[in-house]
Tab-separated table of C-alpha atoms and ligand atoms in Angstrom:
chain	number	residue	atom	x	y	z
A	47	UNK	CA	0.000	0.000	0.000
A	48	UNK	CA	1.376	3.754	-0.738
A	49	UNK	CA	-0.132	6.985	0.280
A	50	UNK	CA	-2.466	8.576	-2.326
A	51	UNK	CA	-3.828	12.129	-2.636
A	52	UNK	CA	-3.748	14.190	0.197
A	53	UNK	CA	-6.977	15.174	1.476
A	54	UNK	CA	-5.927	17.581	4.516
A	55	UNK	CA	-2.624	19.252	4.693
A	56	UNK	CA	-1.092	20.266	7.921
A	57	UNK	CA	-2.028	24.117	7.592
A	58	UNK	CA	-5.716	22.579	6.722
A	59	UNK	CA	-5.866	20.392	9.830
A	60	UNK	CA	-4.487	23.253	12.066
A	61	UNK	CA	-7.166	25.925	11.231
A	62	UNK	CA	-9.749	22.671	11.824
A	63	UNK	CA	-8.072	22.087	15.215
A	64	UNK	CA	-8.343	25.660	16.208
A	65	UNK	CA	-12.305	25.945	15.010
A	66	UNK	CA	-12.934	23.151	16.947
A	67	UNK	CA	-10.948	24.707	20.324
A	68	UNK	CA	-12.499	27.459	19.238
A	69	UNK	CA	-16.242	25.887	19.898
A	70	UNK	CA	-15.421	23.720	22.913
A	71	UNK	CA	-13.769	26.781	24.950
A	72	UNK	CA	-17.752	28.553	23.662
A	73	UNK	CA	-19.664	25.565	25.168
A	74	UNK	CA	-17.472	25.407	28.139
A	75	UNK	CA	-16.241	28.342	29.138
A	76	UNK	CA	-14.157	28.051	32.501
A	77	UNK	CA	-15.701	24.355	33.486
A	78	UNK	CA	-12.627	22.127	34.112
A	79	UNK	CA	-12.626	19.548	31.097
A	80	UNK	CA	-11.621	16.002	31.002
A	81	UNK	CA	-10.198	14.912	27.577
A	82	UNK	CA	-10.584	11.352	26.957
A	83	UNK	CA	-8.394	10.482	24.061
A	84	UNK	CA	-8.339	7.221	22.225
A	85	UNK	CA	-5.470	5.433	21.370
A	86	UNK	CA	-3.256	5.176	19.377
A	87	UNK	CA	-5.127	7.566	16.801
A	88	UNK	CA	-6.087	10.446	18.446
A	89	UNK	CA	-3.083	10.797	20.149
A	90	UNK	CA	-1.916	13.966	17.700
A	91	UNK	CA	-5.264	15.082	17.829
A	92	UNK	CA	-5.441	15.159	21.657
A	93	UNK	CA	-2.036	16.911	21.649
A	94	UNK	CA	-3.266	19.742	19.506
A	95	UNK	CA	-6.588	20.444	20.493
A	96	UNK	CA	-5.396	20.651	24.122
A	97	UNK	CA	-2.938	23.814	23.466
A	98	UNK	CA	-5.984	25.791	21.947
A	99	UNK	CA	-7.987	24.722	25.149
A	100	UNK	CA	-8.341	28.063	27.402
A	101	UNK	CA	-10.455	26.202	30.580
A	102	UNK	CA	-8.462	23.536	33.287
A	103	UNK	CA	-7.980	20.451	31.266
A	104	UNK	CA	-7.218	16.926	32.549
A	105	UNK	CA	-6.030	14.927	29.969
A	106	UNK	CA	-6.262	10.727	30.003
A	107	UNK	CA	-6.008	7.883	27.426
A	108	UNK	CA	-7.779	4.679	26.783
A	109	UNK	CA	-6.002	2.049	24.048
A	110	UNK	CA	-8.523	0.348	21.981
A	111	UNK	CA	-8.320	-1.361	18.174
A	112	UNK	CA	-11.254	-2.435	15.627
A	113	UNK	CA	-9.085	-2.735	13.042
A	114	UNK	CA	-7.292	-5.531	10.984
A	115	UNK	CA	-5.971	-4.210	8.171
A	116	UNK	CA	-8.312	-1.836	6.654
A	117	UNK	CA	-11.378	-3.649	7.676
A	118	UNK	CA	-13.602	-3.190	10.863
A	119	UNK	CA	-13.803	-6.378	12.935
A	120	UNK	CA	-16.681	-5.062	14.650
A	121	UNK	CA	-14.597	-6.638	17.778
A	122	UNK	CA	-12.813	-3.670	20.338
A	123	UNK	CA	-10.469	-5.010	22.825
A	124	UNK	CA	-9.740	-2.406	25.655
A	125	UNK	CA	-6.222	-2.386	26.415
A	126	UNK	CA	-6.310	-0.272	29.662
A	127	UNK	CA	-8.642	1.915	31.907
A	128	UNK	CA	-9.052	5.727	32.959
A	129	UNK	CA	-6.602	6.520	35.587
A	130	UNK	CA	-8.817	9.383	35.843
A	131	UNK	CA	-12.273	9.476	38.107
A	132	UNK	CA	-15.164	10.127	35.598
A	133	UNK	CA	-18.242	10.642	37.873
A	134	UNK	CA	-19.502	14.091	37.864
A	135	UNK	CA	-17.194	15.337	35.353
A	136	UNK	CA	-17.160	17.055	31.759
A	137	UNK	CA	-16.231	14.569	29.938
A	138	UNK	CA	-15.544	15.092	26.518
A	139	UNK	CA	-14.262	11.767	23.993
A	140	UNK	CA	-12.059	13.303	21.264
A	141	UNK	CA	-11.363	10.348	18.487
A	142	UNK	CA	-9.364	10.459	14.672
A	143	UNK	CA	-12.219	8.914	13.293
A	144	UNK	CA	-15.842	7.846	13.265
A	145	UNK	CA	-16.334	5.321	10.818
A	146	UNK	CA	-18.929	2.150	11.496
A	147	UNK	CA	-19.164	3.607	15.254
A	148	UNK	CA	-18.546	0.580	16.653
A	149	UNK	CA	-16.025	1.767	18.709
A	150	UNK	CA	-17.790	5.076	19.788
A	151	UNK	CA	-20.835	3.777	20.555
A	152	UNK	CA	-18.896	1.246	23.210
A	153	UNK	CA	-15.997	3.363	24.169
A	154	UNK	CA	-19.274	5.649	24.742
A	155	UNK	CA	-21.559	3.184	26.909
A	156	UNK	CA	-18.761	2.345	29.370
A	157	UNK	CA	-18.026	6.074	30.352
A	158	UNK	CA	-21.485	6.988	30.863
A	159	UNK	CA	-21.676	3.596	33.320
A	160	UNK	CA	-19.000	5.883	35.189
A	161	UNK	CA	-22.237	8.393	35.894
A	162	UNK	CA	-19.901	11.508	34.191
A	163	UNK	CA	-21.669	15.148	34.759
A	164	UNK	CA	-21.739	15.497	31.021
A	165	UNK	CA	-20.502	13.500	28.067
A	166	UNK	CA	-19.795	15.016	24.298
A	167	UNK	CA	-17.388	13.213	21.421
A	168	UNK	CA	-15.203	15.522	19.262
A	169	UNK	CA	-13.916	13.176	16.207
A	170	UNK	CA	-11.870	14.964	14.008
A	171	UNK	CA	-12.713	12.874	10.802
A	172	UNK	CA	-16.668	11.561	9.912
A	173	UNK	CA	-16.777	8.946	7.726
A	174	UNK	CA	-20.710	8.799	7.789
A	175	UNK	CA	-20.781	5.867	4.788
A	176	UNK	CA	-20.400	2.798	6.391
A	177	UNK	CA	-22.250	3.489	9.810
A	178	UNK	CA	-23.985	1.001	11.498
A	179	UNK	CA	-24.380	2.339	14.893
A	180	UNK	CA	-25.846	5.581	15.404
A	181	UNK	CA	-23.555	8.072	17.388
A	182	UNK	CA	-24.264	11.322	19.106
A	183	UNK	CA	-21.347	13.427	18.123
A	184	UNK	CA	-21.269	17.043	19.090
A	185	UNK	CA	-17.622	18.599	17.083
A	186	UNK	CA	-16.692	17.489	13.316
A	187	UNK	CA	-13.569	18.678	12.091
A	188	UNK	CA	-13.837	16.913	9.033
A	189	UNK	CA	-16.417	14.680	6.505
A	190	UNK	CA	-14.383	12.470	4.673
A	191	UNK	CA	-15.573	10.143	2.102
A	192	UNK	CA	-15.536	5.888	1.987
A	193	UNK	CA	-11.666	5.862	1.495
A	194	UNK	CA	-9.014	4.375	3.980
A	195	UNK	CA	-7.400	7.497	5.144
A	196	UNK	CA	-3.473	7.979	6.989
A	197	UNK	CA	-1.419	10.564	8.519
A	198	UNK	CA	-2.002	12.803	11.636
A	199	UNK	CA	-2.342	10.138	13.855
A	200	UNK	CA	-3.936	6.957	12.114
A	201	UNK	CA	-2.300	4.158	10.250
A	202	UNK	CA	-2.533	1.435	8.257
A	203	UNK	CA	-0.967	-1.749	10.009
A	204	UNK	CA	0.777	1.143	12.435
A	205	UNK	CA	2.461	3.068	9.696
A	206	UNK	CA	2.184	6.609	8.677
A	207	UNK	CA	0.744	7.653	12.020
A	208	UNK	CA	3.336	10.069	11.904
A	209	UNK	CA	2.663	12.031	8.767
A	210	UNK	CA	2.238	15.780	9.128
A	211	UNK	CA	-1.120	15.796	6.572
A	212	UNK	CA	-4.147	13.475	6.251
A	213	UNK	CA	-3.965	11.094	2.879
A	214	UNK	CA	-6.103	8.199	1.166
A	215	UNK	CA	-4.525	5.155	1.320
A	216	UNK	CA	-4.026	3.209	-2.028
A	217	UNK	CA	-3.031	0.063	-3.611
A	218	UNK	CA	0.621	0.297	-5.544
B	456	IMP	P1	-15.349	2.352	13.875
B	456	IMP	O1	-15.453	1.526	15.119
B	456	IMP	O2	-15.606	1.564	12.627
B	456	IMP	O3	-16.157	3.636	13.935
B	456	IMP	O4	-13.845	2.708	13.694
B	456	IMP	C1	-13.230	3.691	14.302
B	456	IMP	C2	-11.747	3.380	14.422
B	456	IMP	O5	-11.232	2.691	13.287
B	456	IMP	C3	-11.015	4.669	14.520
B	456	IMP	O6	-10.635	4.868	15.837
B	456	IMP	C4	-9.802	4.488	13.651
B	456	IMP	O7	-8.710	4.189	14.452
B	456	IMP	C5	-10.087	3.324	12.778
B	456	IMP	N1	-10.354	3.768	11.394
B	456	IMP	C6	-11.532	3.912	10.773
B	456	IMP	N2	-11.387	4.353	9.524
B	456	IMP	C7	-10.051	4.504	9.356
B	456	IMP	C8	-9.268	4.970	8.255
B	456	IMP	O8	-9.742	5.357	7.174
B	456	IMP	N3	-7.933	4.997	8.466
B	456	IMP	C9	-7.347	4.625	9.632
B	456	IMP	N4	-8.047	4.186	10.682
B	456	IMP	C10	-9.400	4.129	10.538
B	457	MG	MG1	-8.820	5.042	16.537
C-alpha cells in the first residue's frame, strides 16, 4: 500500500483544530474539562486540540483497536482503563475517526456507566458511509468520504501515524 492524494494538509488540519478549540472553549467556558483520548489515533489530535484549550484540562487515554488491516472487525479489545475518576465530570471523547461507530458507541456506553456530569465526542474525521451504529457526536472537524485514510495520527498496520497531513490510502 502507498499513500495517495492528500486530502488535509497540515495548515488545513491546524485551522480545523483551532475551530474546533475554538467551539469547545464557547460551550465550556471556565468548566474544568476532562479529555478522553483514544489510542493510538487520536493521540496527535489530543495533543493539539489541548494547546488551543483556554479552561483547566485533565487529559487521560484509553487504548482500543477495531481494526485488521483496513477492515472493521466489529470486535474492540480495551487495552487499559481511565486513571482518571469520571463521575460528575465534563467529559468530553475526542477520536481520529468515526467510521462504522462501533467503537464510539462502546468506548461511549462504558463512560457513561461511570455516571460523568456530562458527556460530548469531538472526532476529528466523519466517515458517515459505512455506519452502522448511530452516534451522538457534538464537534466534526472533518467529513471524509468511503476511502481508507493515513497521517495525523492513524495508520494502516501502524504506519504513517506520523505524517504531518491526512492522505487516502491506495493500492501500488
Ligand atoms: P469504527 O469503530 O468503525 O467507527 O472505527 C473507528 C476506528 O477505526 C477509529 O478509531 C480508527 O482508528 C479506525 N479507522 C476507521 N477508519 C479509518 C481509516 O480510514 N484509516 C485509519 N483508521 C481508521
Ligand atoms: Mg482510533
Amino acid at each position: 500500500m502507498i499513500i495517495g492524494n492528500v486530502l488535509f494538509d497540515s495548515h488545513e488540519i491546524q485551522k480545523t483544530v483551532r475551530t474546533l478549540a475554538f467551539k469547545i472553549n464557547e460551550d465550556y467556558k471556565e468548566r474544568e474539562l476532562l479529555i478522553i483520548g483514544l489510542l493510538k489515533g487520536s493521540f496527535i489530535f489530543v495533543a493539539d486540540i489541548v494547546r488551543y484549550l483556554k479552561m483547566p484540562v485533565l487529559v487521560d487515554f484509553i487504548t482500543l483497536s477495531s481494526y485488521i488491516e483496513t477492515a472493521s472487525s466489529g470486535e474492540i479489545s480495551i487495552h487499559c482503563n481511565l486513571k482518571e475518576s469520571v463521575r460528575g465530570r465534563d467529559v468530553l471523547i475526542v477520536e481520529d475517526i468515526l467510521d462504522s461507530g462501533f467503537t464510539l458507541d462502546i468506548v461511549r456506553e462504558k463512560i457513561l456507566d461511570k455516571s460523568p456530569g456530562s458527556l460530548k465526542i469531538c472526532v476529528l474525521m466523519d466517515k458517515p458511509v459505512k455506519r452502522k451504529r448511530a452516534v451522538p457526536v457534538d464537534y466534526v472537524g472533518f467529513t471524509v468520504p468511503d476511502v481508507f485514510v493515513v497521517g495525523y495520527g492513524t495508520d494502516y498496520n501502524e504506519k504513517f501515524r506520523n505524517l504531518p497531513y491526512i492522505a487516502e490510502l491506495r493500492a501500488e
